[in-house]
Short mmCIF file of C-alpha atoms and ligand atoms in Angstrom, two decimals:
data_model
loop_
_atom_site.label_atom_id
_atom_site.label_comp_id
_atom_site.label_asym_id
_atom_site.label_seq_id
_atom_site.Cartn_x
_atom_site.Cartn_y
_atom_site.Cartn_z
CA MET A 1 23.86 34.50 -10.64
CA ALA A 2 21.53 33.05 -8.89
CA THR A 3 23.99 29.44 -7.88
CA ARG A 4 22.59 26.38 -7.22
CA LYS A 5 23.48 23.04 -5.42
CA ALA A 6 22.50 19.75 -6.69
CA VAL A 7 23.41 15.89 -5.27
CA GLY A 8 22.27 13.14 -6.94
CA LEU A 9 19.72 11.06 -4.06
CA ASP A 10 19.56 7.30 -3.97
CA LEU A 11 16.27 6.89 -1.76
CA GLY A 12 17.32 2.89 -0.97
CA THR A 13 14.99 0.51 0.98
CA THR A 14 17.25 -0.29 3.55
CA PHE A 15 20.57 1.97 3.01
CA SER A 16 20.05 6.21 1.30
CA ALA A 17 23.24 7.70 0.09
CA ALA A 18 24.04 11.44 -1.55
CA ALA A 19 26.54 12.61 -4.02
CA HIS A 20 27.87 15.69 -5.65
CA ILE A 21 30.53 16.87 -8.87
CA ASP A 22 32.75 19.01 -6.52
CA PRO A 23 34.60 21.53 -8.29
CA TYR A 24 36.88 19.35 -10.82
CA GLY A 25 33.60 17.92 -12.05
CA LYS A 26 34.21 14.83 -10.19
CA PRO A 27 31.56 12.93 -8.73
CA GLN A 28 32.25 12.61 -4.86
CA MET A 29 29.85 10.71 -1.89
CA ILE A 30 28.44 12.99 0.82
CA PRO A 31 29.17 11.69 4.37
CA ASN A 32 26.73 11.72 6.73
CA ALA A 33 26.78 13.67 10.72
CA GLU A 34 28.15 10.11 11.86
CA SER A 35 30.88 10.28 9.44
CA GLU A 36 29.25 7.23 7.16
CA ARG A 37 28.59 6.71 3.25
CA ILE A 38 25.83 5.64 2.67
CA THR A 39 23.52 6.26 6.23
CA PRO A 40 20.41 3.83 6.95
CA SER A 41 17.11 4.20 5.80
CA VAL A 42 15.45 4.27 9.15
CA ILE A 43 13.57 6.29 11.26
CA LEU A 44 12.80 7.26 15.05
CA PHE A 45 9.88 9.17 16.76
CA ASP A 46 11.12 10.58 19.83
CA GLY A 47 8.98 13.19 20.39
CA THR A 48 8.96 15.99 18.06
CA ASN A 49 12.72 14.80 17.22
CA VAL A 50 12.78 12.94 14.09
CA VAL A 51 16.22 10.71 14.36
CA VAL A 52 17.25 9.32 11.06
CA GLY A 53 20.50 6.57 10.43
CA SER A 54 22.44 4.46 12.52
CA VAL A 55 21.24 5.73 15.98
CA ALA A 56 17.46 5.21 14.48
CA LYS A 57 18.87 1.65 13.25
CA ASN A 58 20.98 1.46 16.53
CA ASN A 59 17.81 1.93 18.81
CA SER A 60 15.25 -0.63 16.09
CA VAL A 61 15.13 -3.15 18.19
CA ALA A 62 15.27 -1.34 21.78
CA GLU A 63 11.81 0.46 20.81
CA PRO A 64 10.61 -1.39 17.90
CA GLU A 65 7.21 0.90 17.86
CA LYS A 66 9.13 4.28 17.32
CA ILE A 67 10.85 3.16 14.12
CA VAL A 68 9.66 2.86 10.63
CA ASP A 69 11.53 1.01 8.16
CA PHE A 70 11.37 -0.37 4.69
CA VAL A 71 9.65 2.55 3.48
CA LYS A 72 10.49 2.65 0.59
CA ARG A 73 7.86 -1.01 0.17
CA GLU A 74 4.66 1.66 0.46
CA VAL A 75 5.61 4.49 -2.16
CA GLY A 76 3.11 5.76 -3.84
CA LYS A 77 0.04 4.39 -2.18
CA SER A 78 -2.24 7.10 -0.65
CA LYS A 79 -2.25 7.74 3.30
CA GLU A 80 -5.31 5.33 3.61
CA GLN A 81 -3.93 2.69 2.25
CA PHE A 82 -0.32 2.99 3.60
CA HIS A 83 0.04 5.31 7.21
CA ARG A 84 1.80 5.57 11.00
CA GLU A 85 1.35 7.30 13.45
CA PHE A 86 3.95 8.75 15.77
CA GLY A 87 2.00 11.49 18.21
CA GLY A 88 -1.06 11.77 17.25
CA LYS A 89 -0.18 12.44 13.98
CA ILE A 90 -0.33 10.38 10.89
CA TYR A 91 2.65 10.12 8.38
CA SER A 92 2.20 9.47 4.97
CA ALA A 93 4.61 7.20 3.23
CA GLU A 94 5.99 10.62 1.20
CA GLU A 95 6.53 12.51 5.04
CA LEU A 96 8.50 9.45 5.75
CA SER A 97 11.06 9.49 2.81
CA ALA A 98 10.54 13.27 3.07
CA LEU A 99 12.42 12.66 6.18
CA ILE A 100 15.02 10.24 5.35
CA ILE A 101 16.12 13.46 2.24
CA LYS A 102 16.05 16.35 5.59
CA LYS A 103 18.61 14.06 6.87
CA LEU A 104 20.82 13.80 3.74
CA LYS A 105 20.18 17.39 2.62
CA ALA A 106 21.16 18.35 5.96
CA ASP A 107 24.02 16.57 6.53
CA ALA A 108 24.92 17.91 3.20
CA GLU A 109 24.86 21.35 3.47
CA LYS A 110 26.85 20.55 7.26
CA TYR A 111 29.57 19.20 5.00
CA LEU A 112 29.67 21.38 1.61
CA GLY A 113 29.00 24.35 3.29
CA GLU A 114 26.04 25.91 1.43
CA PRO A 115 22.97 25.37 0.79
CA ILE A 116 21.55 22.41 -1.53
CA THR A 117 18.24 23.52 -3.76
CA ASP A 118 18.25 20.88 -6.20
CA ALA A 119 17.85 16.78 -6.57
CA VAL A 120 17.61 14.01 -8.80
CA ILE A 121 16.21 11.25 -7.26
CA THR A 122 16.10 8.14 -8.42
CA VAL A 123 13.61 5.22 -8.47
CA PRO A 124 13.42 1.71 -9.33
CA ALA A 125 12.86 1.46 -13.42
CA TYR A 126 9.55 0.12 -13.32
CA PHE A 127 8.06 1.87 -10.76
CA ASN A 128 4.78 3.38 -11.96
CA ASP A 129 3.43 6.75 -12.76
CA ALA A 130 1.96 7.25 -8.44
CA GLU A 131 5.29 5.50 -7.01
CA ARG A 132 7.04 8.13 -9.04
CA THR A 133 4.76 11.50 -9.20
CA ALA A 134 5.51 10.96 -4.43
CA THR A 135 9.14 10.01 -4.37
CA ILE A 136 9.52 13.25 -5.92
CA THR A 137 6.85 14.99 -3.45
CA ALA A 138 8.74 13.33 -1.19
CA GLY A 139 12.07 15.55 -2.50
CA GLN A 140 9.55 18.61 -2.30
CA LEU A 141 8.17 18.38 0.54
CA ALA A 142 12.18 17.95 2.16
CA GLY A 143 12.49 20.75 0.74
CA LEU A 144 14.11 20.39 -2.76
CA ASN A 145 13.52 20.98 -6.26
CA VAL A 146 13.43 18.06 -7.94
CA LEU A 147 15.06 18.60 -11.04
CA GLN A 148 14.32 14.34 -12.59
CA ILE A 149 13.70 10.97 -11.79
CA ILE A 150 16.13 8.76 -13.06
CA ASN A 151 15.71 4.87 -13.04
CA GLU A 152 18.26 3.67 -10.42
CA PRO A 153 20.53 0.73 -12.84
CA THR A 154 20.61 4.19 -15.20
CA ALA A 155 22.52 6.03 -12.58
CA ALA A 156 24.33 2.62 -12.04
CA ALA A 157 25.23 3.07 -15.33
CA LEU A 158 26.23 6.25 -15.73
CA ALA A 159 28.18 5.74 -12.71
CA TYR A 160 30.29 3.40 -14.61
CA GLY A 161 29.91 4.43 -17.71
CA LEU A 162 31.28 7.91 -17.34
CA ASP A 163 35.37 7.40 -18.32
CA LYS A 164 33.70 4.51 -20.34
CA LEU A 165 31.64 6.31 -23.31
CA ASP A 166 34.65 6.03 -25.97
CA GLU A 167 34.50 2.33 -25.31
CA ASP A 168 30.49 1.04 -27.24
CA GLN A 169 29.57 -2.09 -25.41
CA THR A 170 26.44 -4.03 -24.04
CA VAL A 171 25.87 -4.67 -20.74
CA PHE A 172 23.51 -6.19 -18.08
CA VAL A 173 23.19 -4.66 -15.05
CA PHE A 174 22.03 -7.07 -12.58
CA ASP A 175 20.57 -4.61 -9.64
CA LEU A 176 19.38 -6.08 -6.05
CA GLY A 177 19.61 -4.12 -2.80
CA GLY A 178 17.40 -4.55 -0.74
CA GLY A 179 14.39 -4.64 -1.39
CA THR A 180 14.31 -4.66 -4.26
CA PHE A 181 15.61 -6.42 -7.68
CA ASP A 182 16.18 -5.06 -11.56
CA VAL A 183 18.13 -5.57 -14.60
CA THR A 184 18.50 -3.29 -17.42
CA ILE A 185 20.23 -4.27 -20.23
CA MET A 186 21.91 -1.05 -21.72
CA ARG A 187 24.01 -0.08 -25.14
CA ILE A 188 27.37 2.93 -24.41
CA HIS A 189 28.33 3.89 -27.92
CA GLU A 190 28.48 7.30 -29.24
CA HIS A 191 29.19 9.50 -25.73
CA THR A 192 25.60 7.74 -25.75
CA ILE A 193 24.29 5.99 -23.26
CA GLU A 194 20.61 4.05 -24.81
CA MET A 195 18.17 1.57 -22.09
CA ILE A 196 16.93 -1.26 -24.37
CA ALA A 197 15.93 -3.52 -21.78
CA THR A 198 14.15 -3.19 -17.55
CA ASN A 199 12.55 -5.73 -15.99
CA GLY A 200 12.30 -6.48 -12.57
CA ASP A 201 10.44 -7.04 -9.41
CA HIS A 202 9.67 -4.43 -6.61
CA ARG A 203 9.46 -6.55 -3.42
CA LEU A 204 12.85 -9.29 -3.83
CA GLY A 205 15.48 -8.03 -2.05
CA GLY A 206 17.58 -8.92 0.80
CA LYS A 207 15.69 -9.45 3.23
CA ASP A 208 13.49 -11.61 1.72
CA TRP A 209 17.42 -14.18 2.05
CA ASP A 210 16.35 -12.59 5.60
CA ASP A 211 12.97 -13.74 6.32
CA VAL A 212 13.71 -16.87 5.26
CA ILE A 213 16.58 -16.98 8.10
CA VAL A 214 14.26 -15.33 10.86
CA ASN A 215 11.79 -18.32 10.47
CA LYS A 216 14.54 -20.88 9.86
CA VAL A 217 15.31 -19.43 13.14
CA ALA A 218 12.40 -19.33 14.52
CA GLN A 219 10.50 -22.15 14.13
CA GLU A 220 14.12 -24.30 15.88
CA PHE A 221 12.77 -21.98 19.03
CA ASP A 222 9.24 -22.70 19.13
CA LYS A 223 9.81 -26.80 18.68
CA GLN A 224 12.45 -25.71 21.68
CA HIS A 225 10.24 -23.96 23.89
CA GLY A 226 6.44 -23.98 22.23
CA GLU A 227 6.52 -20.06 21.81
CA ASN A 228 7.05 -18.21 18.25
CA PRO A 229 9.62 -15.20 18.91
CA LEU A 230 8.25 -13.60 16.17
CA LEU A 231 4.64 -12.30 17.48
CA ASP A 232 6.58 -10.63 20.34
CA LEU A 233 7.75 -7.15 18.25
CA GLN A 234 11.75 -6.03 20.37
CA SER A 235 12.01 -9.54 19.21
CA TYR A 236 10.80 -9.70 15.96
CA GLN A 237 13.73 -6.80 15.45
CA ASP A 238 16.62 -8.08 16.82
CA LEU A 239 16.11 -11.24 15.04
CA GLN A 240 15.77 -9.46 11.52
CA SER A 241 19.29 -7.68 12.22
CA ARG A 242 20.56 -10.35 13.69
CA ALA A 243 19.47 -12.91 10.54
CA LEU A 244 21.24 -10.02 8.15
CA ALA A 245 24.66 -10.17 9.74
CA ALA A 246 24.09 -13.75 8.94
CA LYS A 247 23.55 -13.31 5.59
CA ILE A 248 26.14 -10.26 5.50
CA GLN A 249 28.57 -13.49 6.86
CA LEU A 250 27.69 -15.74 4.49
CA SER A 251 29.49 -14.16 1.63
CA SER A 252 32.93 -14.64 2.87
CA ARG A 253 32.68 -17.47 4.98
CA LYS A 254 31.26 -20.95 4.91
CA ARG A 255 29.62 -21.44 7.95
CA THR A 256 27.67 -19.05 10.88
CA ALA A 257 25.65 -19.44 14.53
CA ILE A 258 23.07 -17.33 15.08
CA VAL A 259 21.30 -17.24 18.84
CA HIS A 260 18.69 -15.85 19.31
CA HIS A 261 17.40 -14.81 23.44
CA HIS A 262 14.00 -13.88 23.82
CA ASN A 263 12.18 -14.27 26.84
CA GLY A 264 14.96 -15.83 29.06
CA LYS A 265 14.99 -18.50 26.47
CA SER A 266 17.69 -19.05 23.65
CA VAL A 267 18.02 -20.70 20.58
CA LYS A 268 21.27 -21.70 18.62
CA ILE A 269 20.93 -22.71 14.72
CA GLU A 270 24.46 -22.82 12.96
CA LEU A 271 23.79 -22.07 9.59
CA THR A 272 26.82 -23.79 6.53
CA ARG A 273 26.40 -20.80 3.08
CA GLU A 274 25.30 -24.44 0.76
CA GLU A 275 22.10 -24.86 3.15
CA PHE A 276 21.41 -21.28 2.35
CA GLU A 277 21.72 -21.17 -0.60
CA LYS A 278 19.61 -24.35 -1.02
CA SER A 279 16.84 -22.82 1.48
CA THR A 280 17.15 -19.14 -0.95
CA ARG A 281 17.44 -20.93 -4.39
CA HIS A 282 13.63 -20.76 -4.74
CA LEU A 283 14.55 -16.70 -4.51
CA VAL A 284 17.40 -16.67 -7.11
CA GLU A 285 15.09 -18.43 -10.02
CA LYS A 286 12.98 -15.39 -9.09
CA CYS A 287 16.26 -12.87 -10.60
CA LYS A 288 17.14 -15.62 -13.22
CA THR A 289 13.35 -15.78 -14.77
CA ILE A 290 13.54 -11.68 -14.68
CA CYS A 291 17.24 -11.66 -16.35
CA GLU A 292 15.37 -14.23 -18.07
CA MET A 293 13.12 -12.21 -19.29
CA VAL A 294 14.58 -9.51 -20.01
CA MET A 295 17.28 -11.02 -22.65
CA GLN A 296 13.73 -11.85 -24.58
CA GLU A 297 11.88 -8.44 -24.54
CA ALA A 298 15.14 -7.47 -25.74
CA LYS A 299 15.83 -10.00 -27.91
CA MET A 300 18.74 -10.93 -27.08
CA LYS A 301 20.80 -14.01 -26.45
CA TRP A 302 23.72 -14.17 -23.56
CA ASP A 303 27.66 -13.98 -26.03
CA LYS A 304 25.78 -10.53 -27.18
CA ILE A 305 25.59 -9.24 -23.57
CA ASP A 306 30.05 -7.73 -23.57
CA LYS A 307 29.99 -7.15 -19.72
CA VAL A 308 27.55 -7.92 -16.08
CA LEU A 309 27.78 -5.51 -14.30
CA LEU A 310 26.83 -6.78 -10.21
CA VAL A 311 24.86 -3.16 -7.94
CA GLY A 312 23.20 -3.54 -5.10
CA GLY A 313 25.21 -4.21 -2.07
CA MET A 314 23.52 -8.34 -2.56
CA SER A 315 25.04 -8.72 -5.38
CA ARG A 316 28.41 -9.12 -2.94
CA MET A 317 26.71 -12.64 -3.05
CA PRO A 318 28.32 -16.40 -4.01
CA MET A 319 25.33 -17.82 -5.05
CA VAL A 320 24.51 -14.30 -7.18
CA GLN A 321 27.88 -14.86 -9.51
CA ALA A 322 27.28 -18.93 -9.47
CA LEU A 323 24.08 -17.16 -11.02
CA ILE A 324 25.66 -14.80 -13.41
CA LEU A 325 28.07 -17.72 -14.41
CA ASP A 326 24.96 -19.93 -14.63
CA LEU A 327 23.49 -17.74 -17.21
CA THR A 328 26.17 -16.34 -19.60
CA PRO A 329 28.39 -18.88 -21.33
CA SER A 330 32.04 -16.00 -20.45
CA PRO A 331 30.47 -13.80 -18.31
CA ILE A 332 32.61 -10.49 -17.89
CA ILE A 333 31.85 -9.51 -14.59
CA ASP A 334 32.65 -5.32 -13.93
CA THR A 335 31.76 -4.55 -10.81
CA VAL A 336 30.64 -0.73 -9.11
CA ASN A 337 31.12 -0.01 -5.54
CA PRO A 338 27.36 -1.31 -5.04
CA ASP A 339 26.36 0.87 -2.29
CA GLU A 340 27.32 4.51 -3.91
CA ALA A 341 27.66 3.85 -7.95
CA VAL A 342 22.89 5.54 -7.49
CA ALA A 343 23.85 8.25 -5.94
CA LEU A 344 27.47 8.87 -8.48
CA GLY A 345 24.90 8.17 -11.10
CA ALA A 346 22.48 10.64 -9.81
CA ALA A 347 24.70 13.50 -8.78
CA ILE A 348 25.80 13.05 -12.68
CA GLN A 349 22.76 13.12 -14.14
CA ALA A 350 22.15 16.79 -11.81
CA ILE A 351 24.76 18.31 -13.92
CA LEU A 352 22.89 16.90 -17.22
CA SER A 353 19.38 17.95 -15.96
CA MET A 354 20.83 21.83 -15.00
CA LEU A 355 22.77 21.20 -18.65
CA ARG A 356 20.07 21.44 -20.25
CA GLU A 357 18.38 23.54 -18.40
CA GLU A 358 21.39 26.00 -19.46
CA THR A 359 20.84 25.74 -22.81
CA VAL A 360 17.13 26.15 -22.93
CA THR A 361 17.08 29.09 -19.94
CA GLY A 362 20.32 30.72 -21.94
CA GLU A 363 21.06 31.64 -17.71
CA LYS A 364 24.18 30.40 -16.93
CA VAL A 365 23.83 28.21 -13.67
CA LEU A 366 26.55 25.61 -13.53
CA GLY A 367 31.27 26.70 -13.18
CA ASP A 368 32.56 26.80 -16.28
CA ASP A 369 35.17 23.80 -15.94
CA THR A 370 32.09 21.87 -14.87
CA ARG A 371 30.34 22.50 -18.36
CA GLN A 372 33.84 21.43 -19.77
CA GLN A 373 33.75 17.97 -18.19
CA PHE A 374 30.88 17.48 -18.95
CA SER A 375 30.03 17.90 -22.94
CA SER A 376 31.43 15.23 -25.17
CA ARG A 377 34.67 15.57 -26.90
CA GLU A 378 32.24 17.08 -30.26
CA GLY A 379 31.24 19.44 -27.62
CA GLY A 380 27.98 18.20 -27.35
CA LEU A 381 26.26 17.09 -24.57
CA ILE A 382 26.31 13.41 -22.89
CA GLN A 383 23.06 11.73 -23.88
CA VAL A 384 21.10 9.31 -21.93
CA ILE A 385 18.28 7.24 -23.92
CA ASP A 386 15.40 6.17 -21.46
CA ILE A 387 13.26 3.99 -21.84
CA THR A 388 9.06 4.02 -21.22
CA SER A 389 9.34 0.36 -18.14
CA HIS A 390 5.15 0.28 -18.81
CA THR A 391 2.70 0.80 -21.71
CA LEU A 392 0.56 3.93 -22.24
CA GLY A 393 -2.58 3.07 -23.40
CA VAL A 394 -6.02 4.02 -24.48
CA VAL A 395 -9.42 2.13 -23.49
CA LEU A 396 -11.52 1.07 -26.54
CA TRP A 397 -14.88 -0.51 -27.11
CA ASP A 398 -14.48 -4.71 -28.90
CA GLU A 399 -17.47 -5.39 -30.50
CA LYS A 400 -17.62 -8.11 -31.81
CA GLN A 401 -16.77 -9.79 -27.37
CA LEU A 402 -18.85 -6.34 -26.93
CA GLN A 403 -16.67 -4.78 -23.76
CA GLU A 404 -13.49 -2.68 -23.34
CA TYR A 405 -9.32 -3.26 -23.81
CA VAL A 406 -6.79 -1.65 -23.90
CA PHE A 407 -5.24 -0.45 -27.63
CA PRO A 408 -1.23 0.00 -26.19
CA MET A 409 -0.16 3.70 -27.74
CA ILE A 410 3.40 3.28 -26.80
CA ARG A 411 4.20 0.81 -25.39
CA LYS A 412 6.59 -0.57 -22.39
CA MET A 413 10.44 -0.71 -23.65
CA THR A 414 9.90 2.29 -26.02
CA SER A 415 12.79 5.07 -26.41
CA ILE A 416 11.87 8.61 -24.96
CA PRO A 417 10.67 10.72 -26.23
CA ALA A 418 7.78 8.86 -27.71
CA LEU A 419 5.54 10.30 -29.47
CA ALA A 420 1.84 7.74 -31.05
CA LYS A 421 0.14 8.62 -33.68
CA ASN A 422 -3.83 6.61 -34.21
CA SER A 423 -7.00 6.92 -35.69
CA PHE A 424 -10.11 5.14 -34.29
CA GLY A 425 -14.09 5.58 -35.66
CA THR A 426 -16.53 6.43 -32.86
CA ALA A 427 -18.18 3.73 -31.44
CA SER A 428 -21.92 4.02 -32.16
CA ALA A 429 -23.76 6.84 -34.42
CA ASN A 430 -25.21 10.26 -32.72
CA MET A 431 -21.73 10.56 -29.55
CA GLN A 432 -21.66 13.67 -28.32
CA HIS A 433 -18.67 13.56 -26.66
CA ALA A 434 -15.00 11.20 -27.60
CA VAL A 435 -14.48 10.58 -23.86
CA VAL A 436 -10.76 8.57 -24.35
CA LYS A 437 -9.27 6.93 -21.35
CA ILE A 438 -6.21 6.75 -20.36
CA VAL A 439 -4.21 4.29 -18.46
CA GLU A 440 -0.66 2.76 -17.81
CA GLY A 441 0.04 -1.16 -17.82
CA GLU A 442 0.64 -4.48 -19.14
CA SER A 443 -2.77 -5.64 -19.53
CA SER A 444 -5.65 -4.90 -22.34
CA LEU A 445 -8.41 -5.72 -19.65
CA PRO A 446 -8.80 -2.25 -18.77
CA ALA A 447 -9.74 -2.66 -14.56
CA GLU A 448 -6.04 -4.59 -14.67
CA CYS A 449 -4.87 -1.34 -15.83
CA THR A 450 -3.78 2.51 -13.69
CA PRO A 451 -6.49 4.97 -14.71
CA LEU A 452 -4.45 8.33 -15.52
CA GLY A 453 -6.92 10.94 -17.34
CA ILE A 454 -9.24 11.55 -19.56
CA CYS A 455 -9.72 13.18 -22.65
CA ASP A 456 -12.40 14.20 -23.35
CA VAL A 457 -13.10 15.62 -27.47
CA LYS A 458 -17.22 17.18 -27.99
CA LEU A 459 -18.34 15.89 -31.48
CA PRO A 460 -21.04 17.92 -34.19
CA PRO A 461 -24.65 16.11 -33.53
CA PHE A 462 -24.97 13.37 -36.26
CA LEU A 463 -22.40 12.23 -36.79
CA PRO A 464 -22.43 8.57 -38.57
CA LYS A 465 -20.70 5.96 -36.00
CA GLY A 466 -17.41 4.78 -37.38
CA SER A 467 -16.08 8.28 -38.01
CA PRO A 468 -12.83 9.22 -37.57
CA VAL A 469 -11.07 10.04 -34.12
CA GLU A 470 -7.16 10.81 -34.21
CA LEU A 471 -5.53 10.40 -31.43
CA THR A 472 -2.06 11.45 -30.52
CA TYR A 473 0.20 10.36 -27.43
CA GLU A 474 3.45 12.47 -27.02
CA TYR A 475 5.66 11.13 -23.70
CA ASN A 476 8.99 13.65 -23.28
CA ALA A 477 11.76 14.09 -21.67
CA ASN A 478 10.35 14.91 -17.90
CA GLN A 479 8.85 12.22 -18.64
CA VAL A 480 4.88 13.97 -19.00
CA LEU A 481 2.53 12.61 -21.06
CA GLU A 482 0.41 15.42 -23.36
CA VAL A 483 -2.75 13.29 -25.22
CA ALA A 484 -4.68 15.30 -27.75
CA VAL A 485 -8.21 13.89 -29.42
CA GLU A 486 -9.17 15.93 -32.73
CA ALA A 487 -12.31 15.22 -34.21
CA CYS A 488 -14.14 16.72 -36.81
CA GLY A 489 -11.82 19.71 -36.41
CA ASN A 490 -12.62 19.63 -33.20
CA ARG A 491 -9.67 19.63 -30.76
CA SER A 492 -8.92 19.00 -27.33
CA LYS A 493 -6.23 18.56 -25.25
CA VAL A 494 -4.62 17.36 -21.74
CA SER A 495 -1.04 16.84 -19.44
CA ILE A 496 -1.01 13.87 -17.90
CA GLY A 497 0.84 15.02 -14.38
CA ARG A 498 3.21 11.92 -14.38
CA ASN A 499 5.93 12.45 -12.68
CA THR A 500 5.60 15.99 -11.48
CA GLY A 501 4.56 15.73 -8.42
CA LEU A 502 3.11 18.94 -5.96
CA ALA A 503 2.16 22.48 -7.31
CA PRO A 504 3.70 25.46 -5.22
CA GLU A 505 0.94 26.04 -3.29
CA GLU A 506 0.23 21.93 -2.76
CA ILE A 507 4.05 21.86 -1.04
CA ASP A 508 3.78 24.70 1.35
CA ALA A 509 0.21 23.12 3.10
CA ALA A 510 1.88 20.13 3.12
CA MET A 511 5.02 21.18 3.97
CA SER A 512 3.70 22.51 7.13
CA GLY A 513 3.03 19.25 8.48
CA LEU A 514 6.44 18.44 8.67
CA SER A 515 7.34 21.88 10.08
CA ASP A 516 6.96 21.32 13.56
CA LEU A 517 9.54 17.83 13.32
CA THR A 518 13.82 18.22 13.74
CA VAL A 519 15.51 15.56 12.19
CA ALA A 520 18.93 14.71 12.90
P1 LIG B 1 21.34 -1.77 -1.02
O1 LIG B 1 19.73 -1.83 -1.35
O2 LIG B 1 21.87 -2.17 -2.38
O3 LIG B 1 22.07 -0.46 -0.58
O4 LIG B 1 21.55 -3.15 -0.71
C1 LIG B 1 21.80 -3.51 0.55
C2 LIG B 1 21.34 -5.37 0.61
O5 LIG B 1 22.78 -5.84 0.73
C3 LIG B 1 20.48 -5.42 1.92
O6 LIG B 1 19.87 -6.61 1.86
C4 LIG B 1 22.03 -6.19 2.75
O7 LIG B 1 21.35 -6.83 3.82
C5 LIG B 1 22.82 -6.86 0.94
N1 LIG B 1 24.35 -6.87 1.52
C6 LIG B 1 25.12 -6.26 1.86
N2 LIG B 1 26.54 -6.33 2.00
C7 LIG B 1 25.98 -7.45 1.49
C8 LIG B 1 27.48 -9.20 1.78
N3 LIG B 1 28.30 -9.03 1.61
N4 LIG B 1 26.41 -10.10 1.80
C9 LIG B 1 24.96 -10.42 1.47
N5 LIG B 1 23.90 -9.38 1.13
C10 LIG B 1 25.01 -7.90 1.90
#
């Protein structure tokens, strides 16, 4: 039996974390080499040495030109759209993310004393196809078999729900992290965790609150000294970390002071929680709108929510707790450790994925205790029912408007696996091919959606206009979309490589690009 060891990885915008399931079947955090339970997602390039974590973060002020942070905001972009250059080499967002994962993997191996082979990596629920695929690629580049990519709120829900599977309840997961905001409504019933609706903002998180403080201090500095301290990278980084510290202080204290030095001059600003809350009101309003949107999408009233689960470091802010009180009349707020729940949930999902693999292949890769622990009372597996976070559609021709439009085949928030069939007529007579354009997105305009692929079927000659073309979309649990087109007995099928990452030969080539770096 080939032994495998899986971890759950929370690849966060500001912090990352790893967790595993211990021999007693309990999810546990894996501390890093610095004995911390979470690792700052900050990379320092120092020649061929790469340092990830607190050491890199602590150097970000002294050596800002050697630092990369907030990579997660760039994941999914091509090398042309985003890259960073160090030592004459160009790194993509995937490669930079892979360096963070390499650090987590190496530290976990040291701590557990065994090689890590597999991982489940978490992503924000509304990550699109390119962002998910890039995350898988990052894991592969770090030398891991990526069992699955799961949504962060799903992971948090798993960590929260594991010992509550007997209680039927509807839970609203509010996850405000360093760079992203996710909300999810889920139902726990009969050993099943079912996602009902999800929404979020890719570019809303702790950094936006920090930036408000950064800009306030910079403006005051400019007013007093006629100089913008943000134009200097070092000063900017310094001010960013002071702002973050001030924000965290304001979660427990009513006032704080920020002192900033630059070019031999300094400025001191007193900031009260009340002022801070006023100047970040627009950000809280954004969160509120998204919460209301997801409730609308779920067609649910707040009194149907049994619990609000707060996740993400930013949910420690009193203004977030006040927002929840404002939204729901009598909320029962439950918390998981916001820094750890996502990684713990990913570790649980890793075991569930491997259990599923065992049933398919018949090969045992897990210990008996773990298997026992993760089966529900009826002997079946704990089930997680996820939903699609984007609509999968097909581009059709509108006869009346004389333009193309997107017809939704599998709508956003459909339970996975999903199957949809539809029949369409050919757009004109004597068409030789039916070319189906497959897209992802919520708009009815093809230009506003992301193209995923094409399925092309040959048609017999002399077909009249409106001849039927059968279209099937099948979206399986591994988030692979299969599209089949059938017309006049001819059939064609494509698998859209959603979330499958790189092919084995491509991984080898890409990994060699990182092989001359040592990561610590
Ligand atoms: P996460 O991505 O979930 O690790 O969230 C990290 C974000 O939470 C960062 O923006 C932190 O500054 C922020 N954060 C952590 N602790 C607190 C706190 N006590 N008060 C306010 N913000 C916090």
